[in-house]
PDB file of C-alpha atoms in Angstrom:
ATOM      1  CA  ASP A  42     110.665 156.602  88.619  1.00  0.00           C
ATOM      2  CA  ALA A  43     113.940 155.942  90.886  1.00  0.00           C
ATOM      3  CA  LYS A  44     115.423 152.874  90.169  1.00  0.00           C
ATOM      4  CA  THR A  45     118.112 150.625  91.875  1.00  0.00           C
ATOM      5  CA  THR A  46     121.360 148.587  91.671  1.00  0.00           C
ATOM      6  CA  GLN A  47     122.011 145.544  93.138  1.00  0.00           C
ATOM      7  CA  PRO A  48     124.798 142.967  92.357  1.00  0.00           C
ATOM      8  CA  ASN A  49     123.391 139.822  90.906  1.00  0.00           C
ATOM      9  CA  SER A  50     124.679 137.161  93.385  1.00  0.00           C
ATOM     10  CA  MET A  51     126.363 136.275  96.891  1.00  0.00           C
ATOM     11  CA  GLU A  52     127.417 133.892  98.565  1.00  0.00           C
ATOM     12  CA  SER A  53     128.070 133.184 102.508  1.00  0.00           C
ATOM     13  CA  ASN A  54     128.130 130.674 105.074  1.00  0.00           C
ATOM     14  CA  GLU A  55     125.273 128.870 107.160  1.00  0.00           C
ATOM     15  CA  GLU A  56     125.695 131.085 110.746  1.00  0.00           C
ATOM     16  CA  GLU A  57     127.444 133.973 109.206  1.00  0.00           C
ATOM     17  CA  PRO A  58     126.233 137.463 109.157  1.00  0.00           C
ATOM     18  CA  VAL A  59     125.399 138.768 105.464  1.00  0.00           C
ATOM     19  CA  HIS A  60     125.098 141.791 103.579  1.00  0.00           C
ATOM     20  CA  LEU A  61     123.207 142.700 101.013  1.00  0.00           C
ATOM     21  CA  PRO A  62     123.816 145.825  99.299  1.00  0.00           C
ATOM     22  CA  CYS A  63     121.812 148.636  97.609  1.00  0.00           C
ATOM     23  CA  ASN A  64     122.279 151.909  95.428  1.00  0.00           C
ATOM     24  CA  HIS A  65     119.864 153.723  94.871  1.00  0.00           C
ATOM     25  CA  SER A  66     121.541 157.024  93.921  1.00  0.00           C
ATOM     26  CA  THR A  67     117.879 158.858  92.646  1.00  0.00           C
ATOM     27  CA  ILE A  68     115.803 158.399  95.875  1.00  0.00           C
ATOM     28  CA  SER A  69     113.949 161.342  96.348  1.00  0.00           C
ATOM     29  CA  GLY A  70     112.724 162.480 100.043  1.00  0.00           C
ATOM     30  CA  THR A  71     109.286 160.166 100.066  1.00  0.00           C
ATOM     31  CA  ASP A  72     110.846 157.592  99.215  1.00  0.00           C
ATOM     32  CA  TYR A  73     110.540 154.525 101.212  1.00  0.00           C
ATOM     33  CA  ILE A  74     113.497 151.374 100.995  1.00  0.00           C
ATOM     34  CA  HIS A  75     111.603 148.379 100.814  1.00  0.00           C
ATOM     35  CA  TRP A  76     113.134 144.762 100.624  1.00  0.00           C
ATOM     36  CA  TYR A  77     111.304 141.895  99.634  1.00  0.00           C
ATOM     37  CA  ARG A  78     113.139 137.731  98.959  1.00  0.00           C
ATOM     38  CA  GLN A  79     111.616 135.388  96.962  1.00  0.00           C
ATOM     39  CA  LEU A  80     112.255 131.586  98.351  1.00  0.00           C
ATOM     40  CA  PRO A  81     112.520 128.979  95.298  1.00  0.00           C
ATOM     41  CA  SER A  82     108.999 127.835  94.256  1.00  0.00           C
ATOM     42  CA  GLN A  83     107.331 130.949  96.100  1.00  0.00           C
ATOM     43  CA  GLY A  84     106.192 133.938  95.368  1.00  0.00           C
ATOM     44  CA  PRO A  85     108.346 137.238  97.102  1.00  0.00           C
ATOM     45  CA  GLU A  86     107.758 137.779 100.131  1.00  0.00           C
ATOM     46  CA  TYR A  87     107.830 141.602 102.416  1.00  0.00           C
ATOM     47  CA  VAL A  88     111.184 141.771 104.441  1.00  0.00           C
ATOM     48  CA  ILE A  89     111.689 145.049 105.789  1.00  0.00           C
ATOM     49  CA  HIS A  90     111.743 148.627 104.875  1.00  0.00           C
ATOM     50  CA  GLY A  91     112.416 151.898 106.328  1.00  0.00           C
ATOM     51  CA  LEU A  92     113.140 155.835 105.270  1.00  0.00           C
ATOM     52  CA  THR A  93     115.726 157.141 107.064  1.00  0.00           C
ATOM     53  CA  SER A  94     117.123 155.565 109.706  1.00  0.00           C
ATOM     54  CA  ASN A  95     117.783 151.898 110.582  1.00  0.00           C
ATOM     55  CA  VAL A  96     115.425 149.666 111.100  1.00  0.00           C
ATOM     56  CA  ASN A  97     114.568 146.115 113.194  1.00  0.00           C
ATOM     57  CA  ASN A  98     112.613 143.615 113.053  1.00  0.00           C
ATOM     58  CA  ARG A  99     112.472 139.250 113.068  1.00  0.00           C
ATOM     59  CA  MET A 100     113.413 138.995 109.782  1.00  0.00           C
ATOM     60  CA  ALA A 101     116.742 140.990 109.250  1.00  0.00           C
ATOM     61  CA  SER A 102     118.007 144.761 109.714  1.00  0.00           C
ATOM     62  CA  LEU A 103     118.405 147.684 107.486  1.00  0.00           C
ATOM     63  CA  ALA A 104     121.125 150.009 107.555  1.00  0.00           C
ATOM     64  CA  ILE A 105     120.659 153.356 105.636  1.00  0.00           C
ATOM     65  CA  ALA A 106     123.070 155.800 104.819  1.00  0.00           C
ATOM     66  CA  GLU A 107     122.952 159.267 105.913  1.00  0.00           C
ATOM     67  CA  ASP A 108     122.493 160.667 102.478  1.00  0.00           C
ATOM     68  CA  ARG A 109     120.165 157.808 101.226  1.00  0.00           C
ATOM     69  CA  LYS A 110     121.857 157.009  98.452  1.00  0.00           C
ATOM     70  CA  SER A 111     122.276 153.168  99.413  1.00  0.00           C
ATOM     71  CA  SER A 112     121.112 150.651 102.236  1.00  0.00           C
ATOM     72  CA  THR A 113     122.226 147.198 102.897  1.00  0.00           C
ATOM     73  CA  LEU A 114     119.924 143.909 104.344  1.00  0.00           C
ATOM     74  CA  ILE A 115     121.912 142.572 107.387  1.00  0.00           C
ATOM     75  CA  LEU A 116     120.742 138.811 108.193  1.00  0.00           C
ATOM     76  CA  HIS A 117     122.231 138.421 110.733  1.00  0.00           C
ATOM     77  CA  ARG A 118     122.580 134.222 110.928  1.00  0.00           C
ATOM     78  CA  ALA A 119     122.472 133.198 107.830  1.00  0.00           C
ATOM     79  CA  THR A 120     120.706 129.626 107.392  1.00  0.00           C
ATOM     80  CA  LEU A 121     120.060 127.316 104.723  1.00  0.00           C
ATOM     81  CA  ARG A 122     116.501 128.418 104.618  1.00  0.00           C
ATOM     82  CA  ASP A 123     117.940 132.144 104.179  1.00  0.00           C
ATOM     83  CA  ALA A 124     118.948 131.794 100.012  1.00  0.00           C
ATOM     84  CA  ALA A 125     116.492 133.745  98.261  1.00  0.00           C
ATOM     85  CA  VAL A 126     116.841 136.033  95.580  1.00  0.00           C
ATOM     86  CA  TYR A 127     116.339 139.317  97.615  1.00  0.00           C
ATOM     87  CA  TYR A 128     114.709 142.918  95.914  1.00  0.00           C
ATOM     88  CA  CYS A 129     115.350 145.999  97.381  1.00  0.00           C
ATOM     89  CA  ILE A 130     112.748 148.812  95.649  1.00  0.00           C
ATOM     90  CA  LEU A 131     111.685 151.797  96.263  1.00  0.00           C
ATOM     91  CA  ARG A 132     107.854 152.999  97.140  1.00  0.00           C
ATOM     92  CA  ASP A 133     106.732 156.852  96.585  1.00  0.00           C
ATOM     93  CA  SER A 134     104.726 157.490 100.078  1.00  0.00           C
ATOM     94  CA  LEU A 135     103.280 160.350  98.110  1.00  0.00           C
ATOM     95  CA  ARG A 136     101.718 158.341  95.217  1.00  0.00           C
ATOM     96  CA  SER A 137      98.714 155.634  95.032  1.00  0.00           C
ATOM     97  CA  GLN A 138     100.003 151.980  94.695  1.00  0.00           C
ATOM     98  CA  GLY A 139      99.132 151.741  91.293  1.00  0.00           C
ATOM     99  CA  ALA A 140     100.470 154.606  90.102  1.00  0.00           C
ATOM    100  CA  GLN A 141     104.177 153.461  91.220  1.00  0.00           C
ATOM    101  CA  LYS A 142     103.884 150.738  88.648  1.00  0.00           C
ATOM    102  CA  LEU A 143     106.436 148.419  91.154  1.00  0.00           C
ATOM    103  CA  VAL A 144     109.838 147.540  89.736  1.00  0.00           C
ATOM    104  CA  PHE A 145     111.068 144.318  91.030  1.00  0.00           C
ATOM    105  CA  GLY A 146     114.500 143.675  88.923  1.00  0.00           C
ATOM    106  CA  GLN A 147     116.697 140.827  88.718  1.00  0.00           C
ATOM    107  CA  GLY A 148     117.742 141.107  92.546  1.00  0.00           C
ATOM    108  CA  THR A 149     120.026 139.630  94.350  1.00  0.00           C
ATOM    109  CA  ARG A 150     120.098 135.582  94.292  1.00  0.00           C
ATOM    110  CA  LEU A 151     121.824 134.828  97.714  1.00  0.00           C
ATOM    111  CA  THR A 152     123.481 131.341  98.163  1.00  0.00           C
ATOM    112  CA  ILE A 153     124.148 129.984 101.557  1.00  0.00           C
ATOM    113  CA  ASN A 154     126.658 126.993 101.905  1.00  0.00           C
ATOM    114  CA  PRO A 155     126.291 125.023 105.015  1.00  0.00           C
TER     115      PRO A 155
ATOM    116  CA  ASP B 300      99.101 137.012 109.029  1.00  0.00           C
ATOM    117  CA  VAL B 301      98.009 137.865 105.965  1.00  0.00           C
ATOM    118  CA  LYS B 302      96.955 135.078 103.082  1.00  0.00           C
ATOM    119  CA  VAL B 303      96.580 135.512  99.771  1.00  0.00           C
ATOM    120  CA  THR B 304      95.598 132.153  97.557  1.00  0.00           C
ATOM    121  CA  GLN B 305      95.902 131.398  94.016  1.00  0.00           C
ATOM    122  CA  SER B 306      93.674 128.752  93.287  1.00  0.00           C
ATOM    123  CA  SER B 307      95.479 126.733  91.375  1.00  0.00           C
ATOM    124  CA  ARG B 308      99.902 125.849  91.738  1.00  0.00           C
ATOM    125  CA  TYR B 309     100.006 125.069  88.220  1.00  0.00           C
ATOM    126  CA  LEU B 310      97.733 124.806  85.039  1.00  0.00           C
ATOM    127  CA  VAL B 311      98.296 123.507  81.446  1.00  0.00           C
ATOM    128  CA  LYS B 312      95.880 125.102  78.896  1.00  0.00           C
ATOM    129  CA  ARG B 313      95.864 125.069  75.108  1.00  0.00           C
ATOM    130  CA  THR B 314      95.548 127.775  72.640  1.00  0.00           C
ATOM    131  CA  GLY B 315      92.791 129.795  72.380  1.00  0.00           C
ATOM    132  CA  GLU B 316      90.895 128.570  75.134  1.00  0.00           C
ATOM    133  CA  LYS B 317      89.663 131.431  77.947  1.00  0.00           C
ATOM    134  CA  VAL B 318      92.007 130.810  81.126  1.00  0.00           C
ATOM    135  CA  PHE B 319      90.822 132.041  84.477  1.00  0.00           C
ATOM    136  CA  LEU B 320      93.041 132.374  87.369  1.00  0.00           C
ATOM    137  CA  GLU B 321      91.810 133.467  90.976  1.00  0.00           C
ATOM    138  CA  CYS B 322      93.033 134.658  93.547  1.00  0.00           C
ATOM    139  CA  VAL B 323      91.203 135.205  97.193  1.00  0.00           C
ATOM    140  CA  GLN B 324      93.039 137.571  99.724  1.00  0.00           C
ATOM    141  CA  ASP B 325      91.655 137.733 103.560  1.00  0.00           C
ATOM    142  CA  MET B 326      92.809 140.443 105.427  1.00  0.00           C
ATOM    143  CA  ASP B 327      90.177 143.083 104.439  1.00  0.00           C
ATOM    144  CA  HIS B 328      92.815 144.676 101.741  1.00  0.00           C
ATOM    145  CA  GLU B 329      92.011 147.225  99.335  1.00  0.00           C
ATOM    146  CA  ASN B 330      94.238 146.964  96.709  1.00  0.00           C
ATOM    147  CA  MET B 331      94.790 143.419  94.246  1.00  0.00           C
ATOM    148  CA  PHE B 332      97.348 142.964  91.651  1.00  0.00           C
ATOM    149  CA  TRP B 333      98.346 140.468  89.095  1.00  0.00           C
ATOM    150  CA  TYR B 334     101.732 140.062  87.784  1.00  0.00           C
ATOM    151  CA  ARG B 335     103.977 138.132  85.666  1.00  0.00           C
ATOM    152  CA  GLN B 336     107.408 136.431  86.272  1.00  0.00           C
ATOM    153  CA  ASP B 337     109.403 135.003  83.184  1.00  0.00           C
ATOM    154  CA  PRO B 338     113.336 134.608  83.825  1.00  0.00           C
ATOM    155  CA  GLY B 339     115.549 137.476  82.550  1.00  0.00           C
ATOM    156  CA  LEU B 340     112.627 139.729  82.930  1.00  0.00           C
ATOM    157  CA  GLY B 341     111.797 140.338  86.840  1.00  0.00           C
ATOM    158  CA  LEU B 342     107.919 140.792  87.657  1.00  0.00           C
ATOM    159  CA  ARG B 343     105.495 142.878  85.756  1.00  0.00           C
ATOM    160  CA  LEU B 344     102.933 143.961  86.366  1.00  0.00           C
ATOM    161  CA  ILE B 345      99.217 143.160  84.425  1.00  0.00           C
ATOM    162  CA  TYR B 346      96.717 144.435  85.911  1.00  0.00           C
ATOM    163  CA  PHE B 347      95.595 146.471  89.109  1.00  0.00           C
ATOM    164  CA  SER B 348      92.532 147.166  91.555  1.00  0.00           C
ATOM    165  CA  TYR B 349      91.991 149.850  94.086  1.00  0.00           C
ATOM    166  CA  ASP B 350      88.982 148.807  95.277  1.00  0.00           C
ATOM    167  CA  VAL B 351      85.766 146.690  93.723  1.00  0.00           C
ATOM    168  CA  LYS B 352      84.565 147.210  90.444  1.00  0.00           C
ATOM    169  CA  MET B 353      87.787 149.153  90.006  1.00  0.00           C
ATOM    170  CA  LYS B 354      90.795 148.456  87.489  1.00  0.00           C
ATOM    171  CA  GLU B 355      93.929 150.195  86.280  1.00  0.00           C
ATOM    172  CA  LYS B 356      95.864 148.355  83.635  1.00  0.00           C
ATOM    173  CA  GLY B 357      99.644 147.546  83.896  1.00  0.00           C
ATOM    174  CA  ASP B 358     102.659 147.318  82.204  1.00  0.00           C
ATOM    175  CA  ILE B 359     101.006 144.666  79.896  1.00  0.00           C
ATOM    176  CA  PRO B 360      97.900 144.248  79.733  1.00  0.00           C
ATOM    177  CA  GLU B 361      97.374 143.256  76.131  1.00  0.00           C
ATOM    178  CA  GLY B 362      95.487 140.170  75.972  1.00  0.00           C
ATOM    179  CA  TYR B 363      94.731 139.885  79.710  1.00  0.00           C
ATOM    180  CA  SER B 364      91.043 140.939  81.418  1.00  0.00           C
ATOM    181  CA  VAL B 365      90.757 141.326  85.183  1.00  0.00           C
ATOM    182  CA  SER B 366      87.374 141.248  87.325  1.00  0.00           C
ATOM    183  CA  ARG B 367      86.812 141.837  90.827  1.00  0.00           C
ATOM    184  CA  GLU B 368      83.148 141.752  91.683  1.00  0.00           C
ATOM    185  CA  LYS B 369      84.459 141.083  95.521  1.00  0.00           C
ATOM    186  CA  LYS B 370      86.973 142.604  97.780  1.00  0.00           C
ATOM    187  CA  GLU B 371      88.655 140.016  98.562  1.00  0.00           C
ATOM    188  CA  ARG B 372      88.418 138.439  95.464  1.00  0.00           C
ATOM    189  CA  PHE B 373      90.242 139.107  92.234  1.00  0.00           C
ATOM    190  CA  SER B 374      90.912 137.411  88.423  1.00  0.00           C
ATOM    191  CA  LEU B 375      92.712 137.396  86.007  1.00  0.00           C
ATOM    192  CA  ILE B 376      91.082 136.243  82.697  1.00  0.00           C
ATOM    193  CA  LEU B 377      93.201 135.253  79.581  1.00  0.00           C
ATOM    194  CA  GLU B 378      90.568 135.720  76.722  1.00  0.00           C
ATOM    195  CA  SER B 379      92.394 133.382  74.021  1.00  0.00           C
ATOM    196  CA  ALA B 380      95.535 131.912  75.606  1.00  0.00           C
ATOM    197  CA  SER B 381      98.658 131.990  73.448  1.00  0.00           C
ATOM    198  CA  THR B 382     102.096 129.856  73.911  1.00  0.00           C
ATOM    199  CA  ASN B 383     103.891 133.649  74.659  1.00  0.00           C
ATOM    200  CA  GLN B 384     101.412 133.704  78.181  1.00  0.00           C
ATOM    201  CA  THR B 385     103.647 130.412  79.223  1.00  0.00           C
ATOM    202  CA  SER B 386     104.356 132.147  82.526  1.00  0.00           C
ATOM    203  CA  MET B 387     104.452 132.466  86.429  1.00  0.00           C
ATOM    204  CA  TYR B 388     101.559 134.764  87.979  1.00  0.00           C
ATOM    205  CA  LEU B 389     101.446 136.024  90.944  1.00  0.00           C
ATOM    206  CA  CYS B 390      99.085 137.649  92.446  1.00  0.00           C
ATOM    207  CA  ALA B 391      99.816 140.182  95.493  1.00  0.00           C
ATOM    208  CA  SER B 392      97.296 142.733  97.808  1.00  0.00           C
ATOM    209  CA  SER B 393      97.922 145.633 100.382  1.00  0.00           C
ATOM    210  CA  LEU B 394      96.029 148.262 101.943  1.00  0.00           C
ATOM    211  CA  SER B 395      95.449 151.065 100.104  1.00  0.00           C
ATOM    212  CA  THR B 396      98.725 153.663 101.751  1.00  0.00           C
ATOM    213  CA  GLY B 397     101.041 154.592  99.342  1.00  0.00           C
ATOM    214  CA  THR B 398     104.013 152.063 101.089  1.00  0.00           C
ATOM    215  CA  SER B 399     101.743 149.804 102.997  1.00  0.00           C
ATOM    216  CA  PRO B 400     104.163 146.205 101.479  1.00  0.00           C
ATOM    217  CA  LEU B 401     102.529 143.664  99.283  1.00  0.00           C
ATOM    218  CA  HIS B 402     101.474 140.021  99.899  1.00  0.00           C
ATOM    219  CA  PHE B 403     101.817 137.966  97.392  1.00  0.00           C
ATOM    220  CA  GLY B 404     100.365 134.451  96.960  1.00  0.00           C
ATOM    221  CA  ASN B 405     102.618 131.185  96.162  1.00  0.00           C
ATOM    222  CA  GLY B 406     102.079 131.340  91.834  1.00  0.00           C
ATOM    223  CA  THR B 407     100.314 129.802  88.725  1.00  0.00           C
ATOM    224  CA  ARG B 408     102.718 127.989  86.626  1.00  0.00           C
ATOM    225  CA  LEU B 409     100.459 128.351  83.726  1.00  0.00           C
ATOM    226  CA  THR B 410     101.935 126.491  80.425  1.00  0.00           C
ATOM    227  CA  VAL B 411      99.440 127.171  77.389  1.00  0.00           C
ATOM    228  CA  THR B 412     100.258 124.287  74.825  1.00  0.00           C
TER     229      THR B 412
END
């Protein structure tokens, strides 16, 4: 299964944009890029996913490089409640969910300063 | 919104006890999962179920079993709890399509003494 690489930690200020990078150089053509986040004392929460085009939803934006070997999760205006661990993972659209053995890895711990 | 409910937030059990962790989802999802999360190891898949009475082993099934008698409920069973099973246990559910997002419960922190 293709793997992702993320920085261990990042820090930003409240009300500023945050760009969380993810590298996935071995991504295959059928892999979707998914982002989850885990707030303290909670289970992971789905944020956004995409295949090739940039995606927006109420939580965030996902910018995908043209060669798809990297992507960036964008929080447009960070709040203190966005402090969490952010996970970038790949999901193969052709394989069943169980067969994919979803790997969350260590993610990026995002700290937001007031 | 999808709701995945885990029956206990905190649980303390003794070594050798049989432990049941319960998970219920309210969105008619076909797939349900049990993960454990430990510092430095991330989330690891214990078992997965894609239908009632169907189950598949994940990466670390040893010492665990599961039960799915109804679509909405997925139980994780520790046959004889051991101290190395002290962990955060997370249940998740999803639709059956390959890229459907997982919806997680808030976890059960199990301590085995």
